[in-house]
Structure formats: C-alpha cells, structure tokens
Amino acid sequence: MFMNVEASRHHHKEALRSGILEAARAIFVRDGFDGFSMRTLARSVGYSPASLYLHFKSKDELFDVLVEESFADLYRSLEKIVREKGKDPMQQLKRGLRLYVDWGLKNPNEYQIAFVIRTPATKPYQTHQAFEAARTLVKLALAGTGTTPRESELRTQAVWAAVHGITSLLTQRPQFPWVSKKRLIDHVIDSAIRGVIGARKQERSARSCKQ
Amino acid sequence: MFMNVEASRHHHKEALRSGILEAARAIFVRDGFDGFSMRTLARSVGYSPASLYLHFKSKDELFDVLVEESFADLYRSLEKIVREKGKDPMQQLKRGLRLYVDWGLKNPNEYQIAFVIRTPATKPYQTHQAFEAARTLVKLALAGTGTTPRESELRTQAVWAAVHGITSLLTQRPQFPWVSKKRLIDHVIDSAIRGVIGARKQERSARSCKQ
Amino acid sequence: MFMNVEASRHHHKEALRSGILEAARAIFVRDGFDGFSMRTLARSVGYSPASLYLHFKSKDELFDVLVEESFADLYRSLEKIVREKGKDPMQQLKRGLRLYVDWGLKNPNEYQIAFVIRTPATKPYQTHQAFEAARTLVKLALAGTGTTPRESELRTQAVWAAVHGITSLLTQRPQFPWVSKKRLIDHVIDSAIRGVIGARKQERSARSCKQ
Amino acid sequence: MFMNVEASRHHHKEALRSGILEAARAIFVRDGFDGFSMRTLARSVGYSPASLYLHFKSKDELFDVLVEESFADLYRSLEKIVREKGKDPMQQLKRGLRLYVDWGLKNPNEYQIAFVIRTPATKPYQTHQAFEAARTLVKLALAGTGTTPRESELRTQAVWAAVHGITSLLTQRPQFPWVSKKRLIDHVIDSAIRGVIGARKQERSARSCKQ
DNA sequence: TATGAATGAGTCTTCATTCAT
DNA sequence: GATGAATGAAGACTCATTCAT
C-alpha cells in the first residue's frame, strides 16, 4: 500500500484529533465533568491550550464530537442486533437491552456524556440514531400483535426509561450497596420486557384462566 | 413561653441559614446548576458573599445540606404512605412510586440535586432515608410471599431503577418527543410493580392455567 | 467635622475608584489605546485584575467613565465662558475655541479618549454637553443677525470641525514639523470665526465697497 | 520584450504581495481595524498565516505598506490637480481640498489608516508626499502675494487642519446628527480658503473701503 | 453579625509569530 | 513558495474564599 503526502498528513491530523478526544474522555473518567477544562485537557495531552483550537473550534465543538462518538459507538452495537435476521425478536430485544446496559457500565463516562450531562438546549432536539435502533427492536418484538404505532412508541420509551434507570444509577452511584449487579440488571430487563409484551394481554390471559 | 438569649440567638441563626438555603434552592430552580454560585446566592439573599461563610463552611457544605433537605422532603411524603396501616400494600407501593415520580417532576431541580448531579464519592456512601422508605414499601408488598431479604432488596433496587429512569429522563430531556407522559409513567410503574410480584409466580400461574 | 462609618467607607471607595481611573488615564498617556488592558491596568495600580471588577463592572464601563469625565471637565471650562454675561459674544466664542484647543493640547489623551478613539456605536448617539456649550457660544455670537437655527447649527459644526482638526493633528502628530503652534492655532481659529460671521456678509461688504 | 527567470520570479512575488495587501485593505473596509488580524487576512487570501510572513516581515510592516499605499493614492489624485497648468490657482486649491475630503469620505478606513490610527512614533517623522501636494496648491494660490515661505507653510497647515477636522469627524462620528454634509463641507472649505487668502488683506481692503 | 476589599487560580479564547518539513 | 503544528503571551472575566475591620 502506498500513501501520498496529503493522505499521510490527514492521517496524522486524525491521530492527533483522536488523541485529544481520548485524553478528554479520560479526564471525564477521572475527574468528572467539572474537572474538565481546556486547560486541564491541554495539560494532560501535553499541548498548550492554544493548540487544542487547531483541532477543535471550541470547547463546545469538542464536547459535541465526544457525545457524537459515544452515541455512534452504542449505535453500531445495537445495529448489529437489529440486523440479525431470522432470530427470535424477543431474544433480540433482550440482547439489545442488555447490550445497552453493558455498554453504559463499560463506558460509564461516555454514558454520562451521552445521556446524563448537559442537554444541548440550543439545538433543536434530535432523536438519536441509538434510540431509533431501540425503537426498531421493540417494533420487531411487537410485530404481528396488532399494536398501534403510538402504543409501540410508548413501550419503546418505557423500556428505555427502565434501562436508563438502572444504567445511570449503577454508573453514578457505584458506592451504593447494590445487590448482585448482574441479577439486578436481569431483573430490570425482564420486567421491562414483560412490560413490552403488555399488561393487557397478560391480564386477559390471567382473567380467562381464572374463569 | 420563655426563651433565653442563647436560644434566641440560635433561633435567629437558624432562620438566616434556612433563608439562605431557600434562596439557593430558588436559584437552582430558576437557573439550574450552572447558574448557581456563591456570588449569585449572596446577591439574591441580600448579603455579601463573605457573609455566607458565617453560616456555611463552604459551597460544598451548603450544597450537601440542600441535598439532605431534598431527600428529607421526599422522605416525609413516602413515610406518610408507609404509615398508612390497614391499606392494601400493593396499592401503597404503587402510590409510593407515583409519588416519587411526581415529586421529581414537580421539583426537577431538587431531583437533579438529589439524584443526578455530583456523586459524593468522597464520603462513605450513606443509604438514604428515602430509600429506606421505598424498601419498606416493597417489603410490605412482598409480605407473606416467603421472599428472602436479599430478593426483597433486589426488587427494591429494581423498582427504584425504573422510577429513577423515567423521572430523570423526563426531567433532563424535556424536549424529547415523549408520548403522553402520564401514560408513560403509568406504564413504567405498572411494569415495575409486576416485576416486584415476580416473574416466576406469573409464569407459574400462566403455566398452571394453560394446563 | 464628623464623618460616620458609611461616609468614610464611601470616601475610601471613591478614592480607590479614582485611583484606578487615574492610572488608566496614565496608561493611555504612556502606551496609547492598544497598550491598555485590564491586566496592564491592574499591574500598574498594584491590584490583581479581579480587583478592578470590584470597582467597574467591565472594561467598557471603566472606559465610559473615563470618557464621561473627560467630557465633563471640558464642559465645565466651556460653561464658565458661556455664563459670562455682558461680554462681547465674539470674544466669548474666540475664547471658547481657544480653550477647547488648549484643553486638548494639555490633555492629549483625554482628547483622544473623548473625541478620537472608539465611537460607542452600541449606544444611541448622544450629543454631548460640551458640544451644547459650543453651540451656545456660536448662537450668542450670531444673535441679532437673523440667522436661522439650521444655519446656526451648520456653523457650529463647522467651527467644531476646524478646532477638532487642529487639536487632533497637533495631538496625534507631535513629531510633525509644525510651524509655530501658537500662530497656527490662532490662524485656524480666526478663519473659523470669520466663517461663523459668514461669507455672505463679507462678500456683501466687499461688493458694496467696490462700487 | 524579454523577461528572464529572476525578473519573472520577482514579478510573481510582487503580484502575491499586492494580492495580500488588497485583501488586507478589504478587511479593513469591511470589518474595521479591530476585525483585522493576520489570521483573518490569511483566511481571506487563501494562504496559511505562516505564508504571509514570506511576504511581510511582520504585521507592522504590512500595515506600514498599507498606509504608504493609501497616502500614495491620495497623492496621485492631488498631483493631478497640481499639474493642471493655466488654471485659476484659487480654484485649484478649492478642488484639492474638496478632493481630500471626498477621498476621506469615500475611503473612510483608508483615511483612518492613513491619518488617525497609530502614530508611528517610533520612526522619525516623514513629511508625506500628499502633504507636499497640498503645500504646493497653497503656494500656487498665494503666488505673487509676497507671502513668506513660513507664512505659506503656516497657511498650508491651517488648511490641512480644517479639512482633516471635517473629514475625521464625519468619518468617525457617522451617527452624529450632522446638518447637510455637503453644505457643511463647503462651509468648512470656504472658511479655510478665506483663511488662506489672509485676514490682513481682507481687513485692509475692508478698512480702505470704509474710508 | 456582617462586609468591603482583595486575590490566586481558573474560565474560554485569540493573537502574532516561528520552524521543521 | 508554502504550510501544519505548535506556542507564549495576552485578552476579558468569574469564582470560591479569606481577613481585617
């Protein structure tokens, strides 16, 4: 393979950029949102503060990229599951939710960055790709049950709420005396999925049983 | 009633303290976490910044008290429900969860203060009274089902995760195109409660029915 | 004379304020507009930069005060001349113009600050008191000549232009090989005053003479 | 015509230089002095900031050239008028002064650059060509009146002061409620010219008339 | 009890300039 | 001839905090 000068330069630049982003991410991990500043970032990356502005127009832009990357990473994982044709949709949903939580636990700071910290109130709200993937998973699970789109959306949001709840709590309150995290997560996800299948259906079956 | 000088002084001091706290809370409500500073607080309360330090050792301490108060407020509400003897424990749990979510929506900034912003990683974690109340509600709902304490704790945490999830999302992402918030909350809470009752039981009853 | 605590404090504060202003003025004198910054000012006054903000809300405000003071000082001088009743208005005008130029030469930096540097484009333009004084002087000089208000305003502005021209040039180009400054100023002022009296009148008298 | 390599190179270099200067001027015109920086210039000209330093040693040098060019442009215009032989010198002077003012109004930023911003206190003052032209015009107007050189110089400077006054005021204070600019300029120029002809002469003629 | 004065450390950001490539 | 990368210095400004009074 041959690489010309321009491509090499581009490569180098990209490397620097992602080096900075990585360092930024690390700072979030270590010191949280408040510990992050362009100065600390510069210090940590071994550059002068001014140099950061060669790669990012502003702190906000840098931050946006960070968020974007985090979302994209999560999305890529979810997408894979969505694409698995011929699988049991219920199992797919379950795997998707588990993946969501696991991703959050594995990348606690990305999760904070993406879902907890700062709503970019300036921009018009933009439902994110990752959420679209979740929506798709729920729809697949509900396929053939005659659920209305609104109802489907409702259940998607409910499922999201549940997994977000457990992810953010485990992430933000690592000191809390949690019972087995694994079992807890399973429990939450199972409840959520049962919620997706729908109360009415269950109630109906229960009622018909009693008779 | 007679009050000696020292007591009176104490009384006065307490009044000032709570005046400051009230103002601080108001600032959070109005301007969010970023809009809050000792300066803005001082201005709003009519004192000089220096004076605040006569009542609170530091911003952190002040903040801690604020959080404590928020928890206490939530706790008092939950407590009332716990105390209602002779009621259906299931209904009590449901009311408790609803109250939790409603409290969060009514006091979004308190909720942020209490549950989202800043993990007090420095201090040894202190399970909070409000959580104790939730625990009690779950225990009551599970009374007589032969659930082990660990299992009970697990379900408490799962319930908390669910309601925290929906509360924090609704609170932090007001711009998101939510479907009917009321129905969404109901859905989440119903799923959570069904989770408390337990999957196995349901499955069992379903199975026995089919036969 | 007795001075209570508050008054004394006020006094002190005022002293600090004017100390800062004085230093600011000095910096302008020494280093010009570009050499002026809150940092350099702080250094020169022996404070930390932050301290300046105890006395002035912003650099702009500080600057505005500086300009205001300069104008006020000039105004006070012009006012005196305007008030001199019973004098020859022509002489008053002449003295006023001279005073204007002299003031500019004596306070070159105030003059720059007041008339040359930075038009506060944000604020709606505010004709200044000092200009009002000049206007009055011209009006007095033209009293009884049946000059219309517009014409009077025109001549005021023309006179201002002339004295501003000589003042700003002498001020900004001290190195230029000026002929005798005194004679130059006299010349400019004389021309300007002859301009106020009006071309037509002169022409008329000249014409009538030729006949 | 034949051009060797070196000459061609030189030619190229010159073209680049003037391209940069042109862009710099445009920035001044559009964004004023404060909007100008080597960065903005580089961006506008499509080079990197570093490249500018291949053509100009520093920002200051670039700026100096800019000023020089402005002066030269004004000079060329004035020169034309000076050269017009056989015309009424008085009319020539008048046209020269008008041209000066008009040039300033048409090129407010050039005028600022050339006459207002930055006194080059560092360099030994260099009487400028443009001023020489003005001087010549005045001398022509005074030819045959037996005016001494010093007196002639004095009047030149006085005339300059007047036109500079009106030009800089109109240029820097566009918001001021000026009466008709045209009439104002005429008035100032007429006064200035009458000043050139000289008070004494007028007075003399007036006196002789009265007799 | 209260505060005016003060500050060191920090916030984001821009600038003119250099230099190895 | 051109530039990407880098920077030291500076820009205005805010913050939590202290301390003498």
Short mmCIF file of N, CA, C and O (backbone and C1' of nucleotides) in Angstrom, two decimals, chain F residues 5-21:
data_model
loop_
_atom_site.label_atom_id
_atom_site.label_comp_id
_atom_site.label_asym_id
_atom_site.label_seq_id
_atom_site.Cartn_x
_atom_site.Cartn_y
_atom_site.Cartn_z
P DA F 5 -1.57 19.39 11.12
"O5'" DA F 5 -0.51 19.93 12.18
"C5'" DA F 5 0.79 19.33 12.23
"C4'" DA F 5 1.59 19.99 13.33
"C3'" DA F 5 0.82 20.12 14.65
"O3'" DA F 5 1.64 19.60 15.68
"C1'" DA F 5 1.72 22.21 14.02
P DA F 6 1.06 19.39 17.06
"O5'" DA F 6 1.64 20.67 17.81
"C5'" DA F 6 3.04 20.90 17.76
"C4'" DA F 6 3.32 22.31 18.20
"C3'" DA F 6 2.54 22.74 19.44
"O3'" DA F 6 3.40 22.64 20.58
"C1'" DA F 6 2.74 24.49 17.81
P DT F 7 2.84 22.91 21.96
"O5'" DT F 7 3.24 24.44 22.13
"C5'" DT F 7 4.51 24.87 21.67
"C4'" DT F 7 4.61 26.37 21.86
"C3'" DT F 7 3.95 26.85 23.15
"O3'" DT F 7 4.82 27.74 23.79
"C1'" DT F 7 3.14 28.09 21.34
P DG F 8 5.17 27.49 25.30
"O5'" DG F 8 5.63 28.96 25.68
"C5'" DG F 8 6.41 29.71 24.76
"C4'" DG F 8 6.05 31.19 24.86
"C3'" DG F 8 5.68 31.64 26.26
"O3'" DG F 8 6.17 32.97 26.39
"C1'" DG F 8 3.84 32.00 24.83
P DA F 9 6.08 33.70 27.74
"O5'" DA F 9 5.07 34.88 27.36
"C5'" DA F 9 5.13 35.45 26.04
"C4'" DA F 9 3.87 36.26 25.81
"C3'" DA F 9 3.29 36.89 27.07
"O3'" DA F 9 3.10 38.27 26.84
"C1'" DA F 9 1.61 35.76 25.88
P DA F 10 2.78 39.22 28.02
"O5'" DA F 10 1.24 39.48 27.75
"C5'" DA F 10 0.86 39.93 26.46
"C4'" DA F 10 -0.57 39.62 26.22
"C3'" DA F 10 -1.54 40.18 27.27
"O3'" DA F 10 -2.01 41.43 26.81
"C1'" DA F 10 -2.20 38.03 26.38
P DG F 11 -3.05 42.15 27.67
"O5'" DG F 11 -4.39 41.46 27.18
"C5'" DG F 11 -4.91 41.81 25.91
"C4'" DG F 11 -6.29 41.20 25.76
"C3'" DG F 11 -7.16 41.36 26.99
"O3'" DG F 11 -7.82 42.61 26.91
"C1'" DG F 11 -7.28 39.14 26.15
P DA F 12 -8.29 43.28 28.24
"O5'" DA F 12 -9.65 42.49 28.50
"C5'" DA F 12 -10.67 42.56 27.52
"C4'" DA F 12 -11.82 41.68 27.92
"C3'" DA F 12 -12.48 42.10 29.24
"O3'" DA F 12 -13.87 41.93 29.11
"C1'" DA F 12 -11.68 39.89 29.41
P DC F 13 -14.81 42.53 30.23
"O5'" DC F 13 -15.06 41.32 31.20
"C5'" DC F 13 -15.46 40.08 30.64
"C4'" DC F 13 -15.24 38.97 31.64
"C3'" DC F 13 -15.74 39.25 33.06
"O3'" DC F 13 -16.99 38.57 33.19
"C1'" DC F 13 -13.73 37.98 33.00
P DT F 14 -17.78 38.65 34.54
"O5'" DT F 14 -17.40 37.28 35.27
"C5'" DT F 14 -17.43 36.08 34.54
"C4'" DT F 14 -17.21 34.94 35.50
"C3'" DT F 14 -17.94 35.09 36.84
"O3'" DT F 14 -18.55 33.84 37.11
"C1'" DT F 14 -15.61 34.75 37.20
P DC F 15 -19.38 33.65 38.38
"O5'" DC F 15 -18.38 32.88 39.33
"C5'" DC F 15 -17.72 31.74 38.82
"C4'" DC F 15 -16.83 31.15 39.88
"C3'" DC F 15 -17.40 31.30 41.27
"O3'" DC F 15 -17.64 30.03 41.82
"C1'" DC F 15 -15.14 32.05 41.19
P DA F 16 -18.59 29.97 43.07
"O5'" DA F 16 -17.54 29.56 44.20
"C5'" DA F 16 -16.68 28.47 43.95
"C4'" DA F 16 -15.56 28.46 44.96
"C3'" DA F 16 -16.01 28.48 46.41
"O3'" DA F 16 -15.13 27.63 47.14
"C1'" DA F 16 -14.72 30.42 45.97
P DT F 17 -15.42 27.40 48.65
"O5'" DT F 17 -14.47 28.49 49.32
"C5'" DT F 17 -13.09 28.49 48.92
"C4'" DT F 17 -12.42 29.74 49.44
"C3'" DT F 17 -12.66 30.07 50.92
"O3'" DT F 17 -11.44 29.80 51.60
"C1'" DT F 17 -12.58 32.01 49.55
P DT F 18 -11.41 29.85 53.19
"O5'" DT F 18 -10.69 31.24 53.45
"C5'" DT F 18 -9.40 31.44 52.91
"C4'" DT F 18 -8.98 32.88 53.13
"C3'" DT F 18 -9.00 33.34 54.59
"O3'" DT F 18 -7.74 33.92 54.86
"C1'" DT F 18 -10.13 34.90 53.22
P DC F 19 -7.15 33.84 56.35
"O5'" DC F 19 -7.18 35.40 56.73
"C5'" DC F 19 -6.77 36.36 55.78
"C4'" DC F 19 -7.23 37.74 56.19
"C3'" DC F 19 -7.49 37.88 57.70
"O3'" DC F 19 -7.05 39.16 58.10
"C1'" DC F 19 -9.39 38.54 56.52
P DA F 20 -6.19 39.33 59.44
"O5'" DA F 20 -6.10 40.91 59.49
"C5'" DA F 20 -5.85 41.65 58.29
"C4'" DA F 20 -6.76 42.88 58.23
"C3'" DA F 20 -6.94 43.61 59.56
"O3'" DA F 20 -6.88 45.01 59.33
"C1'" DA F 20 -9.06 42.90 58.77
P DT F 21 -6.94 45.97 60.56
"O5'" DT F 21 -8.44 46.48 60.52
"C5'" DT F 21 -9.03 46.82 59.27
"C4'" DT F 21 -10.51 47.00 59.46
"C3'" DT F 21 -10.91 47.70 60.76
"O3'" DT F 21 -11.67 48.84 60.45
"C1'" DT F 21 -12.26 45.81 60.39
#
